[in-house]
Amino acid sequence: VQLMESGGGLVQAGGSLNLSCVVSGLPFARYPMAWFRLAPGKEREAISFISSVSGTIIYSDSVKGRFTVSRDDAKNTLYLQMNSLKPEDTAQYYCATGQTTGTWSSPHYKWWGQGTQVTVSS
């Protein structure tokens, strides 16, 4: 199983980025997916979750109203559209799947991507 994020970069505050996560090695359409982020000196933060067939979508309070998660099962790809970016959004962003236990926001996922860096300048 492989998860490959892309789309990160450097953007000014107020700008937008669209992250992608291409998944291979499992029946993507059957798997709920999650986005996490990790900033220096902070704990890993769960920011979004999307169930299979997009039936359930959840956001953390920190990104609600600014970020939009979606999936294209035909392309085995998960997306995170990030708008109105803030300097505090600066972090390494990871996609994850294969939840093993706990709630969607606990980091108990079997498979993780390598991450993509998002840097927001003020």
mmCIF file of N, CA and C in Angstrom:
data_model
loop_
_atom_site.group_PDB
_atom_site.id
_atom_site.type_symbol
_atom_site.label_atom_id
_atom_site.label_comp_id
_atom_site.label_asym_id
_atom_site.label_seq_id
_atom_site.Cartn_x
_atom_site.Cartn_y
_atom_site.Cartn_z
ATOM 1 N N VAL A 1 0.852 -1.186 0.000
ATOM 2 C CA VAL A 1 0.000 0.000 0.000
ATOM 3 C C VAL A 1 0.888 1.236 0.000
ATOM 4 N N GLN A 2 0.552 2.185 -0.866
ATOM 5 C CA GLN A 2 1.305 3.437 -0.927
ATOM 6 C C GLN A 2 0.358 4.617 -0.974
ATOM 7 N N LEU A 3 0.699 5.648 -0.217
ATOM 8 C CA LEU A 3 -0.009 6.907 -0.242
ATOM 9 C C LEU A 3 1.001 7.993 -0.596
ATOM 10 N N MET A 4 0.674 8.822 -1.580
ATOM 11 C CA MET A 4 1.613 9.822 -2.055
ATOM 12 C C MET A 4 0.927 11.175 -2.103
ATOM 13 N N GLU A 5 1.331 12.068 -1.180
ATOM 14 C CA GLU A 5 0.776 13.416 -1.167
ATOM 15 C C GLU A 5 1.553 14.330 -2.119
ATOM 16 N N SER A 6 0.875 15.340 -2.598
ATOM 17 C CA SER A 6 1.502 16.392 -3.389
ATOM 18 C C SER A 6 0.660 17.647 -3.292
ATOM 19 N N GLY A 7 1.227 18.745 -3.800
ATOM 20 C CA GLY A 7 0.471 19.992 -3.846
ATOM 21 C C GLY A 7 0.857 21.015 -2.813
ATOM 22 N N GLY A 8 1.759 20.648 -1.902
ATOM 23 C CA GLY A 8 2.195 21.615 -0.914
ATOM 24 C C GLY A 8 3.063 22.693 -1.546
ATOM 25 N N GLY A 9 3.392 23.691 -0.739
ATOM 26 C CA GLY A 9 4.243 24.761 -1.236
ATOM 27 C C GLY A 9 4.212 25.954 -0.312
ATOM 28 N N LEU A 10 4.761 27.045 -0.826
ATOM 29 C CA LEU A 10 4.807 28.303 -0.082
ATOM 30 C C LEU A 10 3.728 29.234 -0.637
ATOM 31 N N VAL A 11 2.926 29.787 0.252
ATOM 32 C CA VAL A 11 1.835 30.658 -0.168
ATOM 33 C C VAL A 11 1.691 31.782 0.850
ATOM 34 N N GLN A 12 1.216 32.917 0.396
ATOM 35 C CA GLN A 12 0.976 34.028 1.305
ATOM 36 C C GLN A 12 -0.330 33.828 2.075
ATOM 37 N N ALA A 13 -0.400 34.440 3.228
ATOM 38 C CA ALA A 13 -1.632 34.377 4.015
ATOM 39 C C ALA A 13 -2.812 34.853 3.175
ATOM 40 N N GLY A 14 -3.919 34.122 3.284
ATOM 41 C CA GLY A 14 -5.090 34.412 2.477
ATOM 42 C C GLY A 14 -5.150 33.637 1.186
ATOM 43 N N GLY A 15 -4.059 32.989 0.842
ATOM 44 C CA GLY A 15 -3.997 32.236 -0.397
ATOM 45 C C GLY A 15 -4.604 30.847 -0.273
ATOM 46 N N SER A 16 -4.448 30.070 -1.352
ATOM 47 C CA SER A 16 -5.053 28.737 -1.427
ATOM 48 C C SER A 16 -4.056 27.712 -1.944
ATOM 49 N N LEU A 17 -4.267 26.503 -1.543
ATOM 50 C CA LEU A 17 -3.535 25.358 -2.078
ATOM 51 C C LEU A 17 -4.498 24.177 -2.150
ATOM 52 N N ASN A 18 -4.220 23.263 -3.077
ATOM 53 C CA ASN A 18 -5.024 22.050 -3.193
ATOM 54 C C ASN A 18 -4.094 20.843 -3.084
ATOM 55 N N LEU A 19 -4.199 20.117 -1.994
ATOM 56 C CA LEU A 19 -3.375 18.933 -1.788
ATOM 57 C C LEU A 19 -4.043 17.711 -2.407
ATOM 58 N N SER A 20 -3.212 16.802 -2.889
ATOM 59 C CA SER A 20 -3.697 15.528 -3.425
ATOM 60 C C SER A 20 -3.003 14.382 -2.707
ATOM 61 N N CYS A 21 -3.673 13.259 -2.651
ATOM 62 C CA CYS A 21 -3.104 12.040 -2.069
ATOM 63 C C CYS A 21 -3.536 10.880 -2.955
ATOM 64 N N VAL A 22 -2.587 10.340 -3.697
ATOM 65 C CA VAL A 22 -2.878 9.207 -4.573
ATOM 66 C C VAL A 22 -2.579 7.924 -3.818
ATOM 67 N N VAL A 23 -3.528 7.009 -3.837
ATOM 68 C CA VAL A 23 -3.431 5.769 -3.063
ATOM 69 C C VAL A 23 -3.353 4.582 -4.012
ATOM 70 N N SER A 24 -2.474 3.660 -3.729
ATOM 71 C CA SER A 24 -2.379 2.433 -4.511
ATOM 72 C C SER A 24 -2.227 1.250 -3.571
ATOM 73 N N GLY A 25 -2.618 0.067 -4.072
ATOM 74 C CA GLY A 25 -2.419 -1.150 -3.308
ATOM 75 C C GLY A 25 -3.579 -1.600 -2.453
ATOM 76 N N LEU A 26 -4.688 -0.861 -2.511
ATOM 77 C CA LEU A 26 -5.884 -1.286 -1.800
ATOM 78 C C LEU A 26 -7.115 -0.775 -2.556
ATOM 79 N N PRO A 27 -8.286 -1.351 -2.267
ATOM 80 C CA PRO A 27 -9.515 -0.883 -2.948
ATOM 81 C C PRO A 27 -9.945 0.459 -2.375
ATOM 82 N N PHE A 28 -9.414 1.506 -2.950
ATOM 83 C CA PHE A 28 -9.526 2.854 -2.398
ATOM 84 C C PHE A 28 -10.977 3.211 -2.053
ATOM 85 N N ALA A 29 -11.897 2.893 -2.921
ATOM 86 C CA ALA A 29 -13.279 3.314 -2.728
ATOM 87 C C ALA A 29 -13.883 2.781 -1.424
ATOM 88 N N ARG A 30 -13.341 1.725 -0.895
ATOM 89 C CA ARG A 30 -13.897 1.117 0.314
ATOM 90 C C ARG A 30 -13.324 1.708 1.595
ATOM 91 N N TYR A 31 -12.313 2.551 1.458
ATOM 92 C CA TYR A 31 -11.581 2.990 2.638
ATOM 93 C C TYR A 31 -11.869 4.446 3.006
ATOM 94 N N PRO A 32 -12.260 4.675 4.246
ATOM 95 C CA PRO A 32 -12.292 6.048 4.744
ATOM 96 C C PRO A 32 -10.871 6.614 4.741
ATOM 97 N N MET A 33 -10.788 7.927 4.609
ATOM 98 C CA MET A 33 -9.492 8.591 4.533
ATOM 99 C C MET A 33 -9.456 9.767 5.507
ATOM 100 N N ALA A 34 -8.269 10.120 5.920
ATOM 101 C CA ALA A 34 -8.110 11.243 6.837
ATOM 102 C C ALA A 34 -6.899 12.077 6.448
ATOM 103 N N TRP A 35 -6.973 13.355 6.816
ATOM 104 C CA TRP A 35 -5.834 14.264 6.697
ATOM 105 C C TRP A 35 -5.379 14.666 8.095
ATOM 106 N N PHE A 36 -4.078 14.638 8.285
ATOM 107 C CA PHE A 36 -3.448 15.105 9.516
ATOM 108 C C PHE A 36 -2.407 16.149 9.154
ATOM 109 N N ARG A 37 -1.965 16.898 10.147
ATOM 110 C CA ARG A 37 -0.846 17.799 9.947
ATOM 111 C C ARG A 37 0.018 17.821 11.197
ATOM 112 N N LEU A 38 1.288 18.128 10.963
ATOM 113 C CA LEU A 38 2.254 18.176 12.053
ATOM 114 C C LEU A 38 3.110 19.416 11.883
ATOM 115 N N ALA A 39 3.017 20.292 12.867
ATOM 116 C CA ALA A 39 3.820 21.512 12.857
ATOM 117 C C ALA A 39 4.943 21.373 13.880
ATOM 118 N N PRO A 40 6.061 22.062 13.657
ATOM 119 C CA PRO A 40 7.189 21.978 14.599
ATOM 120 C C PRO A 40 6.754 22.369 16.013
ATOM 121 N N GLY A 41 7.108 21.533 16.956
ATOM 122 C CA GLY A 41 6.804 21.827 18.348
ATOM 123 C C GLY A 41 5.375 21.554 18.753
ATOM 124 N N LYS A 42 4.585 21.008 17.852
ATOM 125 C CA LYS A 42 3.181 20.721 18.158
ATOM 126 C C LYS A 42 2.880 19.245 17.966
ATOM 127 N N GLU A 43 1.769 18.811 18.542
ATOM 128 C CA GLU A 43 1.336 17.429 18.344
ATOM 129 C C GLU A 43 0.658 17.277 16.991
ATOM 130 N N ARG A 44 0.673 16.063 16.487
ATOM 131 C CA ARG A 44 -0.019 15.775 15.233
ATOM 132 C C ARG A 44 -1.504 16.061 15.397
ATOM 133 N N GLU A 45 -2.062 16.749 14.445
ATOM 134 C CA GLU A 45 -3.450 17.193 14.521
ATOM 135 C C GLU A 45 -4.268 16.585 13.386
ATOM 136 N N ALA A 46 -5.366 15.958 13.747
ATOM 137 C CA ALA A 46 -6.305 15.468 12.742
ATOM 138 C C ALA A 46 -7.144 16.638 12.263
ATOM 139 N N ILE A 47 -7.246 16.840 10.955
ATOM 140 C CA ILE A 47 -7.968 17.998 10.462
ATOM 141 C C ILE A 47 -9.177 17.651 9.607
ATOM 142 N N SER A 48 -9.209 16.453 9.019
ATOM 143 C CA SER A 48 -10.370 16.130 8.210
ATOM 144 C C SER A 48 -10.494 14.633 8.005
ATOM 145 N N PHE A 49 -11.731 14.213 7.800
ATOM 146 C CA PHE A 49 -12.052 12.793 7.592
ATOM 147 C C PHE A 49 -13.151 12.694 6.548
ATOM 148 N N ILE A 50 -13.023 11.705 5.682
ATOM 149 C CA ILE A 50 -14.078 11.456 4.708
ATOM 150 C C ILE A 50 -14.283 9.952 4.632
ATOM 151 N N SER A 51 -15.509 9.530 4.786
ATOM 152 C CA SER A 51 -15.799 8.098 4.752
ATOM 153 C C SER A 51 -15.838 7.605 3.308
ATOM 154 N N SER A 52 -15.976 6.332 3.157
ATOM 155 C CA SER A 52 -16.195 5.769 1.826
ATOM 156 C C SER A 52 -17.508 6.320 1.277
ATOM 157 N N VAL A 53 -17.611 6.472 -0.007
ATOM 158 C CA VAL A 53 -18.728 7.086 -0.727
ATOM 159 C C VAL A 53 -19.058 8.473 -0.194
ATOM 160 N N SER A 54 -18.102 9.098 0.486
ATOM 161 C CA SER A 54 -18.239 10.479 0.971
ATOM 162 C C SER A 54 -19.488 10.682 1.813
ATOM 163 N N GLY A 55 -19.934 9.606 2.486
ATOM 164 C CA GLY A 55 -21.147 9.723 3.279
ATOM 165 C C GLY A 55 -20.993 10.570 4.521
ATOM 166 N N THR A 56 -19.802 10.566 5.092
ATOM 167 C CA THR A 56 -19.528 11.331 6.306
ATOM 168 C C THR A 56 -18.276 12.165 6.083
ATOM 169 N N ILE A 57 -18.369 13.433 6.366
ATOM 170 C CA ILE A 57 -17.231 14.348 6.258
ATOM 171 C C ILE A 57 -17.125 15.122 7.567
ATOM 172 N N ILE A 58 -15.931 15.182 8.091
ATOM 173 C CA ILE A 58 -15.692 15.837 9.380
ATOM 174 C C ILE A 58 -14.479 16.754 9.251
ATOM 175 N N TYR A 59 -14.552 17.887 9.924
ATOM 176 C CA TYR A 59 -13.426 18.818 9.976
ATOM 177 C C TYR A 59 -13.136 19.189 11.425
ATOM 178 N N SER A 60 -11.874 19.458 11.679
ATOM 179 C CA SER A 60 -11.530 20.021 12.977
ATOM 180 C C SER A 60 -11.996 21.476 13.013
ATOM 181 N N ASP A 61 -12.161 21.990 14.210
ATOM 182 C CA ASP A 61 -12.583 23.388 14.340
ATOM 183 C C ASP A 61 -11.573 24.342 13.729
ATOM 184 N N SER A 62 -10.314 23.962 13.729
ATOM 185 C CA SER A 62 -9.259 24.845 13.246
ATOM 186 C C SER A 62 -9.317 25.082 11.743
ATOM 187 N N VAL A 63 -9.962 24.204 10.994
ATOM 188 C CA VAL A 63 -10.001 24.358 9.530
ATOM 189 C C VAL A 63 -11.415 24.443 8.976
ATOM 190 N N LYS A 64 -12.407 24.228 9.823
ATOM 191 C CA LYS A 64 -13.794 24.225 9.362
ATOM 192 C C LYS A 64 -14.143 25.550 8.706
ATOM 193 N N GLY A 65 -14.762 25.469 7.543
ATOM 194 C CA GLY A 65 -15.148 26.668 6.814
ATOM 195 C C GLY A 65 -14.085 27.174 5.863
ATOM 196 N N ARG A 66 -12.871 26.656 5.975
ATOM 197 C CA ARG A 66 -11.776 27.087 5.098
ATOM 198 C C ARG A 66 -11.260 25.958 4.227
ATOM 199 N N PHE A 67 -11.286 24.739 4.731
ATOM 200 C CA PHE A 67 -10.775 23.576 4.009
ATOM 201 C C PHE A 67 -11.943 22.713 3.557
ATOM 202 N N THR A 68 -11.748 22.050 2.404
ATOM 203 C CA THR A 68 -12.752 21.137 1.879
ATOM 204 C C THR A 68 -12.082 19.836 1.452
ATOM 205 N N VAL A 69 -12.556 18.735 2.004
ATOM 206 C CA VAL A 69 -12.022 17.428 1.646
ATOM 207 C C VAL A 69 -12.947 16.787 0.607
ATOM 208 N N SER A 70 -12.344 16.046 -0.317
ATOM 209 C CA SER A 70 -13.127 15.330 -1.317
ATOM 210 C C SER A 70 -12.323 14.128 -1.792
ATOM 211 N N ARG A 71 -12.976 13.280 -2.528
ATOM 212 C CA ARG A 71 -12.293 12.100 -3.057
ATOM 213 C C ARG A 71 -12.830 11.782 -4.436
ATOM 214 N N ASP A 72 -11.951 11.250 -5.276
ATOM 215 C CA ASP A 72 -12.321 10.773 -6.604
ATOM 216 C C ASP A 72 -11.949 9.299 -6.637
ATOM 217 N N ASP A 73 -12.940 8.458 -6.424
ATOM 218 C CA ASP A 73 -12.662 7.032 -6.335
ATOM 219 C C ASP A 73 -12.186 6.455 -7.674
ATOM 220 N N ALA A 74 -12.584 7.052 -8.764
ATOM 221 C CA ALA A 74 -12.126 6.580 -10.078
ATOM 222 C C ALA A 74 -10.631 6.823 -10.266
ATOM 223 N N LYS A 75 -10.101 7.830 -9.565
ATOM 224 C CA LYS A 75 -8.677 8.160 -9.679
ATOM 225 C C LYS A 75 -7.887 7.729 -8.454
ATOM 226 N N ASN A 76 -8.546 7.053 -7.514
ATOM 227 C CA ASN A 76 -7.874 6.643 -6.268
ATOM 228 C C ASN A 76 -7.177 7.826 -5.584
ATOM 229 N N THR A 77 -7.858 8.945 -5.576
ATOM 230 C CA THR A 77 -7.231 10.170 -5.096
ATOM 231 C C THR A 77 -8.102 10.889 -4.074
ATOM 232 N N LEU A 78 -7.449 11.339 -3.036
ATOM 233 C CA LEU A 78 -8.042 12.165 -1.987
ATOM 234 C C LEU A 78 -7.534 13.591 -2.163
ATOM 235 N N TYR A 79 -8.402 14.560 -1.901
ATOM 236 C CA TYR A 79 -8.018 15.964 -2.063
ATOM 237 C C TYR A 79 -8.285 16.748 -0.775
ATOM 238 N N LEU A 80 -7.548 17.842 -0.641
ATOM 239 C CA LEU A 80 -7.825 18.804 0.420
ATOM 240 C C LEU A 80 -7.654 20.202 -0.166
ATOM 241 N N GLN A 81 -8.760 20.864 -0.430
ATOM 242 C CA GLN A 81 -8.723 22.241 -0.912
ATOM 243 C C GLN A 81 -8.621 23.154 0.296
ATOM 244 N N MET A 82 -7.561 23.951 0.333
ATOM 245 C CA MET A 82 -7.302 24.820 1.478
ATOM 246 C C MET A 82 -7.392 26.277 1.028
ATOM 247 N N ASN A 83 -8.337 26.977 1.578
ATOM 248 C CA ASN A 83 -8.534 28.389 1.262
ATOM 249 C C ASN A 83 -8.299 29.244 2.504
ATOM 250 N N SER A 84 -8.138 30.534 2.289
ATOM 251 C CA SER A 84 -7.945 31.486 3.386
ATOM 252 C C SER A 84 -6.867 31.002 4.346
ATOM 253 N N LEU A 85 -5.752 30.612 3.780
ATOM 254 C CA LEU A 85 -4.682 30.045 4.595
ATOM 255 C C LEU A 85 -4.099 31.072 5.549
ATOM 256 N N LYS A 86 -3.703 30.576 6.713
ATOM 257 C CA LYS A 86 -3.137 31.399 7.766
ATOM 258 C C LYS A 86 -1.733 30.902 8.095
ATOM 259 N N PRO A 87 -0.876 31.760 8.656
ATOM 260 C CA PRO A 87 0.464 31.295 9.047
ATOM 261 C C PRO A 87 0.413 30.082 9.978
ATOM 262 N N GLU A 88 -0.603 29.989 10.820
ATOM 263 C CA GLU A 88 -0.705 28.849 11.723
ATOM 264 C C GLU A 88 -1.088 27.549 11.023
ATOM 265 N N ASP A 89 -1.393 27.612 9.738
ATOM 266 C CA ASP A 89 -1.619 26.393 8.956
ATOM 267 C C ASP A 89 -0.305 25.769 8.478
ATOM 268 N N THR A 90 0.808 26.455 8.705
ATOM 269 C CA THR A 90 2.104 25.934 8.292
ATOM 270 C C THR A 90 2.390 24.609 8.992
ATOM 271 N N ALA A 91 2.632 23.569 8.209
ATOM 272 C CA ALA A 91 2.835 22.229 8.768
ATOM 273 C C ALA A 91 3.156 21.259 7.637
ATOM 274 N N GLN A 92 3.551 20.074 8.041
ATOM 275 C CA GLN A 92 3.635 18.948 7.111
ATOM 276 C C GLN A 92 2.269 18.277 7.130
ATOM 277 N N TYR A 93 1.702 18.057 5.936
ATOM 278 C CA TYR A 93 0.359 17.490 5.821
ATOM 279 C C TYR A 93 0.449 16.038 5.343
ATOM 280 N N TYR A 94 -0.301 15.178 6.005
ATOM 281 C CA TYR A 94 -0.277 13.748 5.728
ATOM 282 C C TYR A 94 -1.691 13.227 5.459
ATOM 283 N N CYS A 95 -1.799 12.293 4.527
ATOM 284 C CA CYS A 95 -3.031 11.537 4.388
ATOM 285 C C CYS A 95 -2.820 10.163 5.037
ATOM 286 N N ALA A 96 -3.910 9.583 5.479
ATOM 287 C CA ALA A 96 -3.828 8.308 6.182
ATOM 288 C C ALA A 96 -5.088 7.503 5.925
ATOM 289 N N THR A 97 -4.949 6.183 6.010
ATOM 290 C CA THR A 97 -6.095 5.300 5.868
ATOM 291 C C THR A 97 -5.828 3.994 6.597
ATOM 292 N N GLY A 98 -6.873 3.160 6.664
ATOM 293 C CA GLY A 98 -6.716 1.906 7.389
ATOM 294 C C GLY A 98 -6.837 2.108 8.881
ATOM 295 N N GLN A 99 -7.901 2.818 9.292
ATOM 296 C CA GLN A 99 -8.085 3.083 10.714
ATOM 297 C C GLN A 99 -8.201 1.775 11.481
ATOM 298 N N THR A 100 -7.468 1.677 12.578
ATOM 299 C CA THR A 100 -7.443 0.432 13.330
ATOM 300 C C THR A 100 -8.278 0.485 14.605
ATOM 301 N N THR A 101 -8.309 1.650 15.235
ATOM 302 C CA THR A 101 -9.066 1.779 16.470
ATOM 303 C C THR A 101 -9.291 3.242 16.772
ATOM 304 N N GLY A 102 -10.152 3.518 17.721
ATOM 305 C CA GLY A 102 -10.361 4.887 18.166
ATOM 306 C C GLY A 102 -11.258 5.675 17.233
ATOM 307 N N THR A 103 -11.360 6.952 17.510
ATOM 308 C CA THR A 103 -12.164 7.833 16.683
ATOM 309 C C THR A 103 -11.370 8.274 15.458
ATOM 310 N N TRP A 104 -12.017 9.010 14.572
ATOM 311 C CA TRP A 104 -11.362 9.404 13.332
ATOM 312 C C TRP A 104 -10.140 10.264 13.589
ATOM 313 N N SER A 105 -10.131 10.982 14.672
ATOM 314 C CA SER A 105 -9.058 11.924 14.940
ATOM 315 C C SER A 105 -7.873 11.315 15.694
ATOM 316 N N SER A 106 -7.995 10.080 16.100
ATOM 317 C CA SER A 106 -6.847 9.446 16.749
ATOM 318 C C SER A 106 -5.912 8.924 15.674
ATOM 319 N N PRO A 107 -4.609 8.970 15.911
ATOM 320 C CA PRO A 107 -3.654 8.633 14.844
ATOM 321 C C PRO A 107 -3.464 7.141 14.629
ATOM 322 N N HIS A 108 -4.498 6.361 14.844
ATOM 323 C CA HIS A 108 -4.393 4.910 14.717
ATOM 324 C C HIS A 108 -4.794 4.470 13.322
ATOM 325 N N TYR A 109 -3.951 4.837 12.367
ATOM 326 C CA TYR A 109 -4.147 4.441 10.986
ATOM 327 C C TYR A 109 -2.963 3.583 10.557
ATOM 328 N N LYS A 110 -3.261 2.592 9.771
ATOM 329 C CA LYS A 110 -2.225 1.628 9.399
ATOM 330 C C LYS A 110 -1.280 2.187 8.342
ATOM 331 N N TRP A 111 -1.803 3.003 7.416
ATOM 332 C CA TRP A 111 -0.995 3.474 6.291
ATOM 333 C C TRP A 111 -0.977 5.002 6.247
ATOM 334 N N TRP A 112 0.215 5.537 6.016
ATOM 335 C CA TRP A 112 0.433 6.969 5.968
ATOM 336 C C TRP A 112 1.253 7.334 4.732
ATOM 337 N N GLY A 113 1.024 8.529 4.229
ATOM 338 C CA GLY A 113 1.884 9.060 3.194
ATOM 339 C C GLY A 113 3.137 9.661 3.798
ATOM 340 N N GLN A 114 4.018 10.149 2.917
ATOM 341 C CA GLN A 114 5.283 10.715 3.380
ATOM 342 C C GLN A 114 5.144 12.176 3.770
ATOM 343 N N GLY A 115 4.027 12.780 3.411
ATOM 344 C CA GLY A 115 3.774 14.166 3.782
ATOM 345 C C GLY A 115 4.147 15.154 2.694
ATOM 346 N N THR A 116 3.493 16.289 2.734
ATOM 347 C CA THR A 116 3.822 17.407 1.855
ATOM 348 C C THR A 116 3.813 18.675 2.700
ATOM 349 N N GLN A 117 4.812 19.513 2.491
ATOM 350 C CA GLN A 117 4.989 20.692 3.329
ATOM 351 C C GLN A 117 4.157 21.861 2.818
ATOM 352 N N VAL A 118 3.442 22.480 3.742
ATOM 353 C CA VAL A 118 2.701 23.706 3.459
ATOM 354 C C VAL A 118 3.267 24.803 4.342
ATOM 355 N N THR A 119 3.691 25.881 3.710
ATOM 356 C CA THR A 119 4.229 27.018 4.441
ATOM 357 C C THR A 119 3.441 28.266 4.060
ATOM 358 N N VAL A 120 2.899 28.933 5.060
ATOM 359 C CA VAL A 120 2.092 30.122 4.825
ATOM 360 C C VAL A 120 2.814 31.317 5.438
ATOM 361 N N SER A 121 3.161 32.267 4.593
ATOM 362 C CA SER A 121 3.881 33.449 5.060
ATOM 363 C C SER A 121 2.884 34.565 5.407
ATOM 364 N N SER A 122 3.283 35.363 6.374
ATOM 365 C CA SER A 122 2.399 36.464 6.813
ATOM 366 C C SER A 122 2.667 37.741 6.029
#
